[in-house]
Amino acid sequence: MALLVKKSRIPGAGKGLFTTKPYKKDQRIIEYRGEIIEWKEYSNRVKENKDGYLFFVRRNLCIDAFSTLQYKARYANDAQGFVRVKGLNNNCVYETEGDRCFIVSTRNIKAGEEIFVDYTRDYWKVMRHNINLIKKQELKKNKNQAKKK
């Protein structure tokens, strides 16, 4: 496979997915693989802070790549996420086919480019909501600790 995992060009994103060969527009780059679970199981993992690399295929089918480090698709970042870098734009989308998910190029991609895939607005909306919940929980915890002193 012509993909490498190395430090992302997006600050704070950690690792990113890079290609070592060119891809043409509308070409499948890699399948998004991982553990196949139901949404209820994923919800339980979120409650236990074990959430991570989820792709929601349909109502009762999710692909969770959190514990499957060998599958490189999980390292594709969204250039339109919380941290944006001028000149970096998404060059791929997720496409499903039955129970499977693929990262597909939306333009020609040159060898050496980082693969950026659109996580969708809904994803980032949920992430903002979750961050706000965590902040509220931490604030409440700090207030309770202050009262005990």
PDB file of N, CA, C and O in Angstrom, residues 19-94:
ATOM      1  N   THR A  19       0.320   9.944   1.337  1.00  0.00           N
ATOM      2  CA  THR A  19       0.444   9.037   0.208  1.00  0.00           C
ATOM      3  C   THR A  19       1.853   9.099  -0.382  1.00  0.00           C
ATOM      4  O   THR A  19       2.489  10.148  -0.355  1.00  0.00           O
ATOM      5  N   THR A  20       2.322   7.981  -0.880  1.00  0.00           N
ATOM      6  CA  THR A  20       3.632   7.939  -1.535  1.00  0.00           C
ATOM      7  C   THR A  20       3.479   7.822  -3.047  1.00  0.00           C
ATOM      8  O   THR A  20       4.469   7.758  -3.763  1.00  0.00           O
ATOM      9  N   LYS A  21       2.230   7.783  -3.520  1.00  0.00           N
ATOM     10  CA  LYS A  21       1.982   7.725  -4.959  1.00  0.00           C
ATOM     11  C   LYS A  21       0.803   8.635  -5.280  1.00  0.00           C
ATOM     12  O   LYS A  21      -0.007   8.938  -4.410  1.00  0.00           O
ATOM     13  N   PRO A  22       0.688   9.069  -6.510  1.00  0.00           N
ATOM     14  CA  PRO A  22      -0.445   9.934  -6.875  1.00  0.00           C
ATOM     15  C   PRO A  22      -1.747   9.150  -6.974  1.00  0.00           C
ATOM     16  O   PRO A  22      -1.741   7.945  -7.256  1.00  0.00           O
ATOM     17  N   TYR A  23      -2.851   9.855  -6.728  1.00  0.00           N
ATOM     18  CA  TYR A  23      -4.182   9.290  -6.883  1.00  0.00           C
ATOM     19  C   TYR A  23      -4.989  10.225  -7.769  1.00  0.00           C
ATOM     20  O   TYR A  23      -4.856  11.440  -7.683  1.00  0.00           O
ATOM     21  N   LYS A  24      -5.844   9.653  -8.579  1.00  0.00           N
ATOM     22  CA  LYS A  24      -6.714  10.443  -9.439  1.00  0.00           C
ATOM     23  C   LYS A  24      -8.015  10.768  -8.707  1.00  0.00           C
ATOM     24  O   LYS A  24      -8.395  10.089  -7.761  1.00  0.00           O
ATOM     25  N   LYS A  25      -8.681  11.815  -9.170  1.00  0.00           N
ATOM     26  CA  LYS A  25      -9.975  12.194  -8.614  1.00  0.00           C
ATOM     27  C   LYS A  25     -10.926  11.001  -8.655  1.00  0.00           C
ATOM     28  O   LYS A  25     -10.930  10.232  -9.623  1.00  0.00           O
ATOM     29  N   ASP A  26     -11.711  10.841  -7.598  1.00  0.00           N
ATOM     30  CA  ASP A  26     -12.717   9.781  -7.452  1.00  0.00           C
ATOM     31  C   ASP A  26     -12.121   8.385  -7.275  1.00  0.00           C
ATOM     32  O   ASP A  26     -12.822   7.386  -7.415  1.00  0.00           O
ATOM     33  N   GLN A  27     -10.849   8.309  -6.921  1.00  0.00           N
ATOM     34  CA  GLN A  27     -10.200   7.015  -6.716  1.00  0.00           C
ATOM     35  C   GLN A  27     -10.275   6.626  -5.239  1.00  0.00           C
ATOM     36  O   GLN A  27     -10.066   7.458  -4.354  1.00  0.00           O
ATOM     37  N   ARG A  28     -10.565   5.359  -4.976  1.00  0.00           N
ATOM     38  CA  ARG A  28     -10.534   4.862  -3.597  1.00  0.00           C
ATOM     39  C   ARG A  28      -9.079   4.800  -3.151  1.00  0.00           C
ATOM     40  O   ARG A  28      -8.235   4.232  -3.833  1.00  0.00           O
ATOM     41  N   ILE A  29      -8.837   5.353  -1.975  1.00  0.00           N
ATOM     42  CA  ILE A  29      -7.478   5.375  -1.447  1.00  0.00           C
ATOM     43  C   ILE A  29      -7.270   4.260  -0.445  1.00  0.00           C
ATOM     44  O   ILE A  29      -6.273   3.550  -0.484  1.00  0.00           O
ATOM     45  N   ILE A  30      -8.240   4.093   0.459  1.00  0.00           N
ATOM     46  CA  ILE A  30      -8.112   3.078   1.495  1.00  0.00           C
ATOM     47  C   ILE A  30      -9.483   2.802   2.098  1.00  0.00           C
ATOM     48  O   ILE A  30     -10.350   3.685   2.140  1.00  0.00           O
ATOM     49  N   GLU A  31      -9.667   1.589   2.572  1.00  0.00           N
ATOM     50  CA  GLU A  31     -10.892   1.235   3.288  1.00  0.00           C
ATOM     51  C   GLU A  31     -10.722   1.609   4.752  1.00  0.00           C
ATOM     52  O   GLU A  31      -9.671   1.389   5.348  1.00  0.00           O
ATOM     53  N   TYR A  32     -11.780   2.190   5.330  1.00  0.00           N
ATOM     54  CA  TYR A  32     -11.797   2.497   6.763  1.00  0.00           C
ATOM     55  C   TYR A  32     -12.229   1.221   7.469  1.00  0.00           C
ATOM     56  O   TYR A  32     -13.364   0.772   7.321  1.00  0.00           O
ATOM     57  N   ARG A  33     -11.302   0.624   8.191  1.00  0.00           N
ATOM     58  CA  ARG A  33     -11.573  -0.650   8.841  1.00  0.00           C
ATOM     59  C   ARG A  33     -11.402  -0.539  10.343  1.00  0.00           C
ATOM     60  O   ARG A  33     -10.721   0.342  10.849  1.00  0.00           O
ATOM     61  N   GLY A  34     -12.003  -1.471  11.055  1.00  0.00           N
ATOM     62  CA  GLY A  34     -11.896  -1.514  12.499  1.00  0.00           C
ATOM     63  C   GLY A  34     -12.880  -2.528  13.050  1.00  0.00           C
ATOM     64  O   GLY A  34     -13.383  -3.394  12.322  1.00  0.00           O
ATOM     65  N   GLU A  35     -13.167  -2.395  14.321  1.00  0.00           N
ATOM     66  CA  GLU A  35     -14.115  -3.289  14.979  1.00  0.00           C
ATOM     67  C   GLU A  35     -15.536  -2.878  14.605  1.00  0.00           C
ATOM     68  O   GLU A  35     -15.897  -1.701  14.684  1.00  0.00           O
ATOM     69  N   ILE A  36     -16.344  -3.838  14.185  1.00  0.00           N
ATOM     70  CA  ILE A  36     -17.736  -3.578  13.826  1.00  0.00           C
ATOM     71  C   ILE A  36     -18.574  -3.696  15.096  1.00  0.00           C
ATOM     72  O   ILE A  36     -18.579  -4.738  15.756  1.00  0.00           O
ATOM     73  N   ILE A  37     -19.244  -2.596  15.436  1.00  0.00           N
ATOM     74  CA  ILE A  37     -20.059  -2.570  16.655  1.00  0.00           C
ATOM     75  C   ILE A  37     -21.392  -1.893  16.362  1.00  0.00           C
ATOM     76  O   ILE A  37     -21.546  -1.231  15.333  1.00  0.00           O
ATOM     77  N   GLU A  38     -22.327  -2.035  17.284  1.00  0.00           N
ATOM     78  CA  GLU A  38     -23.603  -1.337  17.185  1.00  0.00           C
ATOM     79  C   GLU A  38     -23.491   0.006  17.889  1.00  0.00           C
ATOM     80  O   GLU A  38     -22.619   0.226  18.737  1.00  0.00           O
ATOM     81  N   TRP A  39     -24.385   0.911  17.539  1.00  0.00           N
ATOM     82  CA  TRP A  39     -24.373   2.252  18.119  1.00  0.00           C
ATOM     83  C   TRP A  39     -24.484   2.203  19.642  1.00  0.00           C
ATOM     84  O   TRP A  39     -23.819   2.960  20.343  1.00  0.00           O
ATOM     85  N   LYS A  40     -25.296   1.297  20.165  1.00  0.00           N
ATOM     86  CA  LYS A  40     -25.455   1.179  21.620  1.00  0.00           C
ATOM     87  C   LYS A  40     -24.113   0.880  22.286  1.00  0.00           C
ATOM     88  O   LYS A  40     -23.775   1.468  23.311  1.00  0.00           O
ATOM     89  N   GLU A  41     -23.328  -0.007  21.689  1.00  0.00           N
ATOM     90  CA  GLU A  41     -22.006  -0.326  22.232  1.00  0.00           C
ATOM     91  C   GLU A  41     -21.089   0.897  22.172  1.00  0.00           C
ATOM     92  O   GLU A  41     -20.348   1.171  23.103  1.00  0.00           O
ATOM     93  N   TYR A  42     -21.154   1.613  21.079  1.00  0.00           N
ATOM     94  CA  TYR A  42     -20.331   2.817  20.979  1.00  0.00           C
ATOM     95  C   TYR A  42     -20.732   3.830  22.047  1.00  0.00           C
ATOM     96  O   TYR A  42     -19.871   4.430  22.702  1.00  0.00           O
ATOM     97  N   SER A  43     -22.038   3.995  22.267  1.00  0.00           N
ATOM     98  CA  SER A  43     -22.507   4.915  23.314  1.00  0.00           C
ATOM     99  C   SER A  43     -21.964   4.516  24.677  1.00  0.00           C
ATOM    100  O   SER A  43     -21.579   5.370  25.479  1.00  0.00           O
ATOM    101  N   ASN A  44     -21.913   3.223  24.952  1.00  0.00           N
ATOM    102  CA  ASN A  44     -21.339   2.739  26.211  1.00  0.00           C
ATOM    103  C   ASN A  44     -19.861   3.090  26.305  1.00  0.00           C
ATOM    104  O   ASN A  44     -19.375   3.482  27.370  1.00  0.00           O
ATOM    105  N   ARG A  45     -19.145   2.966  25.210  1.00  0.00           N
ATOM    106  CA  ARG A  45     -17.717   3.305  25.204  1.00  0.00           C
ATOM    107  C   ARG A  45     -17.499   4.793  25.453  1.00  0.00           C
ATOM    108  O   ARG A  45     -16.563   5.175  26.147  1.00  0.00           O
ATOM    109  N   VAL A  46     -18.361   5.617  24.911  1.00  0.00           N
ATOM    110  CA  VAL A  46     -18.256   7.058  25.136  1.00  0.00           C
ATOM    111  C   VAL A  46     -18.430   7.367  26.615  1.00  0.00           C
ATOM    112  O   VAL A  46     -17.668   8.149  27.195  1.00  0.00           O
ATOM    113  N   LYS A  47     -19.420   6.727  27.242  1.00  0.00           N
ATOM    114  CA  LYS A  47     -19.667   6.945  28.672  1.00  0.00           C
ATOM    115  C   LYS A  47     -18.466   6.537  29.519  1.00  0.00           C
ATOM    116  O   LYS A  47     -18.218   7.105  30.572  1.00  0.00           O
ATOM    117  N   GLU A  48     -17.703   5.546  29.036  1.00  0.00           N
ATOM    118  CA  GLU A  48     -16.516   5.060  29.747  1.00  0.00           C
ATOM    119  C   GLU A  48     -15.237   5.761  29.269  1.00  0.00           C
ATOM    120  O   GLU A  48     -14.134   5.330  29.589  1.00  0.00           O
ATOM    121  N   ASN A  49     -15.403   6.840  28.480  1.00  0.00           N
ATOM    122  CA  ASN A  49     -14.275   7.579  27.903  1.00  0.00           C
ATOM    123  C   ASN A  49     -13.362   6.679  27.069  1.00  0.00           C
ATOM    124  O   ASN A  49     -12.149   6.825  27.070  1.00  0.00           O
ATOM    125  N   LYS A  50     -13.963   5.752  26.352  1.00  0.00           N
ATOM    126  CA  LYS A  50     -13.209   4.854  25.471  1.00  0.00           C
ATOM    127  C   LYS A  50     -13.551   5.121  24.012  1.00  0.00           C
ATOM    128  O   LYS A  50     -13.396   4.273  23.164  1.00  0.00           O
ATOM    129  N   ASP A  51     -14.054   6.331  23.757  1.00  0.00           N
ATOM    130  CA  ASP A  51     -14.408   6.637  22.369  1.00  0.00           C
ATOM    131  C   ASP A  51     -13.165   7.053  21.600  1.00  0.00           C
ATOM    132  O   ASP A  51     -12.151   7.399  22.153  1.00  0.00           O
ATOM    133  N   GLY A  52     -13.253   6.976  20.304  1.00  0.00           N
ATOM    134  CA  GLY A  52     -12.073   7.310  19.529  1.00  0.00           C
ATOM    135  C   GLY A  52     -12.341   7.483  18.059  1.00  0.00           C
ATOM    136  O   GLY A  52     -12.846   8.503  17.638  1.00  0.00           O
ATOM    137  N   TYR A  53     -12.061   6.473  17.295  1.00  0.00           N
ATOM    138  CA  TYR A  53     -12.094   6.562  15.843  1.00  0.00           C
ATOM    139  C   TYR A  53     -13.332   5.859  15.304  1.00  0.00           C
ATOM    140  O   TYR A  53     -13.277   4.716  14.874  1.00  0.00           O
ATOM    141  N   LEU A  54     -14.448   6.565  15.314  1.00  0.00           N
ATOM    142  CA  LEU A  54     -15.721   5.967  14.940  1.00  0.00           C
ATOM    143  C   LEU A  54     -16.177   6.450  13.574  1.00  0.00           C
ATOM    144  O   LEU A  54     -16.090   7.630  13.265  1.00  0.00           O
ATOM    145  N   PHE A  55     -16.666   5.520  12.779  1.00  0.00           N
ATOM    146  CA  PHE A  55     -17.387   5.893  11.572  1.00  0.00           C
ATOM    147  C   PHE A  55     -18.766   5.277  11.680  1.00  0.00           C
ATOM    148  O   PHE A  55     -18.918   4.062  11.832  1.00  0.00           O
ATOM    149  N   PHE A  56     -19.778   6.129  11.609  1.00  0.00           N
ATOM    150  CA  PHE A  56     -21.169   5.709  11.709  1.00  0.00           C
ATOM    151  C   PHE A  56     -21.643   5.325  10.306  1.00  0.00           C
ATOM    152  O   PHE A  56     -21.753   6.179   9.434  1.00  0.00           O
ATOM    153  N   VAL A  57     -21.883   4.040  10.077  1.00  0.00           N
ATOM    154  CA  VAL A  57     -22.307   3.560   8.760  1.00  0.00           C
ATOM    155  C   VAL A  57     -23.817   3.720   8.595  1.00  0.00           C
ATOM    156  O   VAL A  57     -24.294   4.252   7.607  1.00  0.00           O
ATOM    157  N   ARG A  58     -24.547   3.251   9.583  1.00  0.00           N
ATOM    158  CA  ARG A  58     -26.003   3.387   9.596  1.00  0.00           C
ATOM    159  C   ARG A  58     -26.494   3.143  11.018  1.00  0.00           C
ATOM    160  O   ARG A  58     -25.694   2.908  11.916  1.00  0.00           O
ATOM    161  N   ARG A  59     -27.787   3.169  11.199  1.00  0.00           N
ATOM    162  CA  ARG A  59     -28.408   3.143  12.515  1.00  0.00           C
ATOM    163  C   ARG A  59     -27.760   2.171  13.497  1.00  0.00           C
ATOM    164  O   ARG A  59     -27.468   2.533  14.616  1.00  0.00           O
ATOM    165  N   ASN A  60     -27.544   0.938  13.115  1.00  0.00           N
ATOM    166  CA  ASN A  60     -27.008  -0.038  14.059  1.00  0.00           C
ATOM    167  C   ASN A  60     -25.661  -0.609  13.644  1.00  0.00           C
ATOM    168  O   ASN A  60     -25.326  -1.730  14.019  1.00  0.00           O
ATOM    169  N   LEU A  61     -24.898   0.157  12.882  1.00  0.00           N
ATOM    170  CA  LEU A  61     -23.597  -0.335  12.459  1.00  0.00           C
ATOM    171  C   LEU A  61     -22.566   0.790  12.468  1.00  0.00           C
ATOM    172  O   LEU A  61     -22.738   1.799  11.795  1.00  0.00           O
ATOM    173  N   CYS A  62     -21.531   0.572  13.262  1.00  0.00           N
ATOM    174  CA  CYS A  62     -20.431   1.527  13.351  1.00  0.00           C
ATOM    175  C   CYS A  62     -19.119   0.775  13.155  1.00  0.00           C
ATOM    176  O   CYS A  62     -19.025  -0.414  13.452  1.00  0.00           O
ATOM    177  N   ILE A  63     -18.130   1.500  12.687  1.00  0.00           N
ATOM    178  CA  ILE A  63     -16.777   0.962  12.601  1.00  0.00           C
ATOM    179  C   ILE A  63     -15.944   1.753  13.593  1.00  0.00           C
ATOM    180  O   ILE A  63     -15.808   2.963  13.459  1.00  0.00           O
ATOM    181  N   ASP A  64     -15.405   1.073  14.592  1.00  0.00           N
ATOM    182  CA  ASP A  64     -14.577   1.724  15.604  1.00  0.00           C
ATOM    183  C   ASP A  64     -13.129   1.267  15.410  1.00  0.00           C
ATOM    184  O   ASP A  64     -12.792   0.118  15.662  1.00  0.00           O
ATOM    185  N   ALA A  65     -12.287   2.188  14.960  1.00  0.00           N
ATOM    186  CA  ALA A  65     -10.888   1.860  14.678  1.00  0.00           C
ATOM    187  C   ALA A  65      -9.969   2.224  15.837  1.00  0.00           C
ATOM    188  O   ALA A  65      -8.747   2.228  15.685  1.00  0.00           O
ATOM    189  N   PHE A  66     -10.533   2.498  17.006  1.00  0.00           N
ATOM    190  CA  PHE A  66      -9.726   2.935  18.154  1.00  0.00           C
ATOM    191  C   PHE A  66      -8.626   1.941  18.508  1.00  0.00           C
ATOM    192  O   PHE A  66      -7.481   2.316  18.707  1.00  0.00           O
ATOM    193  N   SER A  67      -8.961   0.674  18.585  1.00  0.00           N
ATOM    194  CA  SER A  67      -7.980  -0.319  19.030  1.00  0.00           C
ATOM    195  C   SER A  67      -7.363  -1.111  17.876  1.00  0.00           C
ATOM    196  O   SER A  67      -6.707  -2.113  18.111  1.00  0.00           O
ATOM    197  N   THR A  68      -7.559  -0.654  16.665  1.00  0.00           N
ATOM    198  CA  THR A  68      -7.001  -1.364  15.508  1.00  0.00           C
ATOM    199  C   THR A  68      -5.944  -0.483  14.837  1.00  0.00           C
ATOM    200  O   THR A  68      -6.167   0.085  13.778  1.00  0.00           O
ATOM    201  N   LEU A  69      -4.798  -0.395  15.478  1.00  0.00           N
ATOM    202  CA  LEU A  69      -3.725   0.475  15.006  1.00  0.00           C
ATOM    203  C   LEU A  69      -3.194   0.093  13.634  1.00  0.00           C
ATOM    204  O   LEU A  69      -2.616   0.914  12.934  1.00  0.00           O
ATOM    205  N   GLN A  70      -3.387  -1.151  13.249  1.00  0.00           N
ATOM    206  CA  GLN A  70      -2.854  -1.618  11.971  1.00  0.00           C
ATOM    207  C   GLN A  70      -3.593  -1.036  10.764  1.00  0.00           C
ATOM    208  O   GLN A  70      -3.075  -1.050   9.663  1.00  0.00           O
ATOM    209  N   TYR A  71      -4.791  -0.505  10.949  1.00  0.00           N
ATOM    210  CA  TYR A  71      -5.570   0.049   9.847  1.00  0.00           C
ATOM    211  C   TYR A  71      -5.292   1.542   9.723  1.00  0.00           C
ATOM    212  O   TYR A  71      -5.685   2.341  10.569  1.00  0.00           O
ATOM    213  N   LYS A  72      -4.628   1.914   8.667  1.00  0.00           N
ATOM    214  CA  LYS A  72      -4.093   3.269   8.513  1.00  0.00           C
ATOM    215  C   LYS A  72      -5.143   4.353   8.259  1.00  0.00           C
ATOM    216  O   LYS A  72      -4.882   5.516   8.509  1.00  0.00           O
ATOM    217  N   ALA A  73      -6.302   4.014   7.777  1.00  0.00           N
ATOM    218  CA  ALA A  73      -7.309   5.030   7.446  1.00  0.00           C
ATOM    219  C   ALA A  73      -7.667   5.888   8.656  1.00  0.00           C
ATOM    220  O   ALA A  73      -8.034   7.051   8.509  1.00  0.00           O
ATOM    221  N   ARG A  74      -7.547   5.342   9.830  1.00  0.00           N
ATOM    222  CA  ARG A  74      -7.881   6.085  11.056  1.00  0.00           C
ATOM    223  C   ARG A  74      -7.019   7.318  11.249  1.00  0.00           C
ATOM    224  O   ARG A  74      -7.350   8.205  12.030  1.00  0.00           O
ATOM    225  N   TYR A  75      -5.908   7.411  10.551  1.00  0.00           N
ATOM    226  CA  TYR A  75      -4.990   8.530  10.712  1.00  0.00           C
ATOM    227  C   TYR A  75      -5.289   9.712   9.780  1.00  0.00           C
ATOM    228  O   TYR A  75      -4.611  10.731   9.844  1.00  0.00           O
ATOM    229  N   ALA A  76      -6.285   9.592   8.930  1.00  0.00           N
ATOM    230  CA  ALA A  76      -6.656  10.707   8.051  1.00  0.00           C
ATOM    231  C   ALA A  76      -7.354  11.780   8.883  1.00  0.00           C
ATOM    232  O   ALA A  76      -8.323  11.496   9.585  1.00  0.00           O
ATOM    233  N   ASN A  77      -6.854  12.988   8.819  1.00  0.00           N
ATOM    234  CA  ASN A  77      -7.411  14.116   9.567  1.00  0.00           C
ATOM    235  C   ASN A  77      -8.340  14.944   8.697  1.00  0.00           C
ATOM    236  O   ASN A  77      -8.347  14.826   7.481  1.00  0.00           O
ATOM    237  N   ASP A  78      -9.091  15.835   9.362  1.00  0.00           N
ATOM    238  CA  ASP A  78      -9.987  16.770   8.677  1.00  0.00           C
ATOM    239  C   ASP A  78      -9.329  18.144   8.699  1.00  0.00           C
ATOM    240  O   ASP A  78      -9.106  18.716   9.766  1.00  0.00           O
ATOM    241  N   ALA A  79      -9.026  18.680   7.527  1.00  0.00           N
ATOM    242  CA  ALA A  79      -8.374  19.993   7.439  1.00  0.00           C
ATOM    243  C   ALA A  79      -9.304  21.127   7.853  1.00  0.00           C
ATOM    244  O   ALA A  79      -8.858  22.246   8.069  1.00  0.00           O
ATOM    245  N   GLN A  80     -10.588  20.845   7.989  1.00  0.00           N
ATOM    246  CA  GLN A  80     -11.560  21.864   8.376  1.00  0.00           C
ATOM    247  C   GLN A  80     -12.027  21.682   9.824  1.00  0.00           C
ATOM    248  O   GLN A  80     -13.117  22.100  10.179  1.00  0.00           O
ATOM    249  N   GLY A  81     -11.182  21.084  10.644  1.00  0.00           N
ATOM    250  CA  GLY A  81     -11.524  20.831  12.040  1.00  0.00           C
ATOM    251  C   GLY A  81     -11.299  22.046  12.922  1.00  0.00           C
ATOM    252  O   GLY A  81     -11.344  23.191  12.474  1.00  0.00           O
ATOM    253  N   PHE A  82     -11.015  21.816  14.190  1.00  0.00           N
ATOM    254  CA  PHE A  82     -10.834  22.899  15.154  1.00  0.00           C
ATOM    255  C   PHE A  82      -9.632  23.768  14.823  1.00  0.00           C
ATOM    256  O   PHE A  82      -9.657  24.973  15.005  1.00  0.00           O
ATOM    257  N   VAL A  83      -8.552  23.147  14.367  1.00  0.00           N
ATOM    258  CA  VAL A  83      -7.342  23.877  14.002  1.00  0.00           C
ATOM    259  C   VAL A  83      -7.213  23.851  12.488  1.00  0.00           C
ATOM    260  O   VAL A  83      -7.185  22.778  11.887  1.00  0.00           O
ATOM    261  N   ARG A  84      -7.146  25.040  11.909  1.00  0.00           N
ATOM    262  CA  ARG A  84      -7.038  25.130  10.454  1.00  0.00           C
ATOM    263  C   ARG A  84      -5.719  25.775  10.075  1.00  0.00           C
ATOM    264  O   ARG A  84      -5.254  26.691  10.746  1.00  0.00           O
ATOM    265  N   VAL A  85      -5.154  25.288   8.988  1.00  0.00           N
ATOM    266  CA  VAL A  85      -3.890  25.807   8.481  1.00  0.00           C
ATOM    267  C   VAL A  85      -4.151  26.344   7.079  1.00  0.00           C
ATOM    268  O   VAL A  85      -4.708  25.627   6.228  1.00  0.00           O
ATOM    269  N   LYS A  86      -3.752  27.588   6.858  1.00  0.00           N
ATOM    270  CA  LYS A  86      -3.951  28.194   5.547  1.00  0.00           C
ATOM    271  C   LYS A  86      -3.310  27.317   4.471  1.00  0.00           C
ATOM    272  O   LYS A  86      -2.176  26.875   4.611  1.00  0.00           O
ATOM    273  N   GLY A  87      -4.072  27.061   3.421  1.00  0.00           N
ATOM    274  CA  GLY A  87      -3.569  26.258   2.320  1.00  0.00           C
ATOM    275  C   GLY A  87      -3.859  24.770   2.431  1.00  0.00           C
ATOM    276  O   GLY A  87      -3.686  24.037   1.467  1.00  0.00           O
ATOM    277  N   LEU A  88      -4.279  24.306   3.603  1.00  0.00           N
ATOM    278  CA  LEU A  88      -4.636  22.892   3.767  1.00  0.00           C
ATOM    279  C   LEU A  88      -6.149  22.747   3.639  1.00  0.00           C
ATOM    280  O   LEU A  88      -6.904  23.390   4.366  1.00  0.00           O
ATOM    281  N   ASN A  89      -6.563  21.923   2.707  1.00  0.00           N
ATOM    282  CA  ASN A  89      -7.982  21.684   2.467  1.00  0.00           C
ATOM    283  C   ASN A  89      -8.237  20.192   2.334  1.00  0.00           C
ATOM    284  O   ASN A  89      -7.338  19.435   1.954  1.00  0.00           O
ATOM    285  N   ASN A  90      -9.446  19.795   2.625  1.00  0.00           N
ATOM    286  CA  ASN A  90      -9.805  18.389   2.453  1.00  0.00           C
ATOM    287  C   ASN A  90      -9.671  18.007   0.989  1.00  0.00           C
ATOM    288  O   ASN A  90     -10.023  18.778   0.102  1.00  0.00           O
ATOM    289  N   ASN A  91      -9.147  16.813   0.769  1.00  0.00           N
ATOM    290  CA  ASN A  91      -8.988  16.303  -0.593  1.00  0.00           C
ATOM    291  C   ASN A  91      -9.688  14.957  -0.770  1.00  0.00           C
ATOM    292  O   ASN A  91      -9.540  14.311  -1.800  1.00  0.00           O
ATOM    293  N   CYS A  92     -10.459  14.556   0.246  1.00  0.00           N
ATOM    294  CA  CYS A  92     -11.153  13.265   0.211  1.00  0.00           C
ATOM    295  C   CYS A  92     -12.476  13.349   0.955  1.00  0.00           C
ATOM    296  O   CYS A  92     -12.720  14.281   1.725  1.00  0.00           O
ATOM    297  N   VAL A  93     -13.295  12.345   0.734  1.00  0.00           N
ATOM    298  CA  VAL A  93     -14.550  12.162   1.468  1.00  0.00           C
ATOM    299  C   VAL A  93     -14.670  10.690   1.845  1.00  0.00           C
ATOM    300  O   VAL A  93     -13.987   9.836   1.290  1.00  0.00           O
ATOM    301  N   TYR A  94     -15.569  10.424   2.793  1.00  0.00           N
ATOM    302  CA  TYR A  94     -15.919   9.045   3.112  1.00  0.00           C
ATOM    303  C   TYR A  94     -17.059   8.625   2.195  1.00  0.00           C
ATOM    304  O   TYR A  94     -18.006   9.391   1.991  1.00  0.00           O
TER     305      TYR A  94
END
